[in-house]
Amino acid sequence: METQMPHQSGGEPQGHHELIFGSLYAHGRGVVVPCDATGNVDIDALTQRMRDTYLGARAMIGREYAYPTVHVAH
């Protein structure tokens, strides 16, 4: 599951967060997973497809995806 990565701007209100694994090869593409403000993912709350995507992205850090970053969801 690849999606367009949102842009982060400063001063955004507190809210839902996203863990973004940016693609190392396709700028602006990546995997986006819901998380808390510190980047913790509630894996039990994910659908099976999203869980597989998340675990796959984690396994491919440094090969396909960059280290994930936490952003405020829009």
C-alpha positions as a LaTeX table, in Angstrom:
\begin{tabular}{lrrr}
\hline
Residue & $x$ (\AA) & $y$ (\AA) & $z$ (\AA) \\
\hline
Met1 & 0.00 & 0.00 & 0.00 \\
Glu2 & 1.70 & 3.15 & $-1.15$ \\
Thr3 & 0.25 & 6.59 & $-0.61$ \\
Gln4 & 1.28 & 10.17 & $-1.20$ \\
Met5 & 3.14 & 11.56 & 1.80 \\
Pro6 & 1.59 & 14.65 & 3.38 \\
His7 & 3.64 & 17.75 & 4.05 \\
Gln8 & 4.25 & 18.65 & 7.68 \\
Ser9 & 4.00 & 22.25 & 8.77 \\
Gly10 & 4.81 & 23.68 & 12.17 \\
Gly11 & 2.30 & 24.74 & 14.77 \\
Glu12 & $-0.34$ & 22.13 & 14.01 \\
Pro13 & $-2.87$ & 21.31 & 16.72 \\
Gln14 & $-2.66$ & 18.08 & 18.70 \\
Gly15 & $-4.55$ & 15.25 & 17.03 \\
His16 & $-4.05$ & 11.94 & 15.37 \\
His17 & $-0.60$ & 11.05 & 14.17 \\
Glu18 & 0.87 & 9.04 & 11.31 \\
Leu19 & 4.06 & 7.05 & 11.05 \\
Ile20 & 5.45 & 7.60 & 7.58 \\
Phe21 & 7.98 & 5.31 & 5.90 \\
Gly22 & 9.19 & 7.35 & 2.92 \\
Ser23 & 10.31 & 5.50 & $-0.19$ \\
Leu24 & 14.04 & 5.66 & $-0.87$ \\
Tyr25 & 13.41 & 5.50 & $-4.64$ \\
Ala26 & 10.12 & 7.25 & $-5.41$ \\
His27 & 10.09 & 10.74 & $-3.86$ \\
Gly28 & 6.72 & 11.59 & $-2.31$ \\
Arg29 & 5.65 & 7.95 & $-2.00$ \\
Gly30 & 5.65 & 5.69 & 1.04 \\
Val31 & 3.69 & 3.77 & 3.63 \\
Val32 & 1.52 & 5.65 & 6.14 \\
Val33 & 0.32 & 3.97 & 9.35 \\
Pro34 & $-1.70$ & 5.49 & 12.23 \\
Cys35 & 0.25 & 5.90 & 15.47 \\
Asp36 & 0.39 & 7.92 & 18.69 \\
Ala37 & 2.43 & 11.09 & 19.22 \\
Thr38 & 5.57 & 9.08 & 20.02 \\
Gly39 & 5.30 & 6.79 & 16.97 \\
Asn40 & 3.87 & 3.73 & 18.71 \\
Val41 & 1.57 & 1.70 & 16.47 \\
Asp42 & $-1.36$ & $-0.25$ & 17.94 \\
Ile43 & $-0.84$ & $-3.28$ & 15.72 \\
Asp44 & $-3.99$ & $-4.97$ & 17.05 \\
Ala45 & $-6.11$ & $-2.05$ & 15.80 \\
Leu46 & $-4.81$ & $-2.36$ & 12.22 \\
Thr47 & $-6.58$ & $-4.31$ & 9.51 \\
Gln48 & $-4.77$ & $-7.45$ & 8.35 \\
Arg49 & $-3.73$ & $-5.73$ & 5.11 \\
Met50 & $-2.40$ & $-2.66$ & 6.96 \\
Arg51 & $-0.62$ & $-4.88$ & 9.50 \\
Asp52 & 1.13 & $-6.76$ & 6.67 \\
Thr53 & 2.05 & $-3.49$ & 4.97 \\
Tyr54 & 3.42 & $-2.02$ & 8.21 \\
Leu55 & 5.48 & $-5.10$ & 9.04 \\
Gly56 & 6.76 & $-5.25$ & 5.47 \\
Ala57 & 7.83 & $-1.59$ & 5.56 \\
Arg58 & 9.61 & $-2.13$ & 8.88 \\
Ala59 & 11.47 & $-5.10$ & 7.41 \\
Met60 & 12.55 & $-3.04$ & 4.38 \\
Ile61 & 13.98 & $-0.02$ & 6.24 \\
Gly62 & 17.25 & 0.88 & 4.59 \\
Arg63 & 16.50 & $-1.16$ & 1.46 \\
Glu64 & 13.19 & 0.20 & 0.19 \\
Tyr65 & 12.07 & 2.67 & 2.87 \\
Ala66 & 13.70 & 5.34 & 5.03 \\
Tyr67 & 13.45 & 5.30 & 8.81 \\
Pro68 & 9.91 & 6.35 & 9.69 \\
Thr69 & 8.96 & 9.78 & 10.94 \\
Val70 & 5.93 & 10.86 & 12.98 \\
His71 & 3.62 & 13.53 & 11.55 \\
Val72 & 0.34 & 15.05 & 12.68 \\
Ala73 & $-2.46$ & 13.65 & 10.52 \\
His74 & $-4.56$ & 16.14 & 8.57 \\
\hline
\end{tabular}
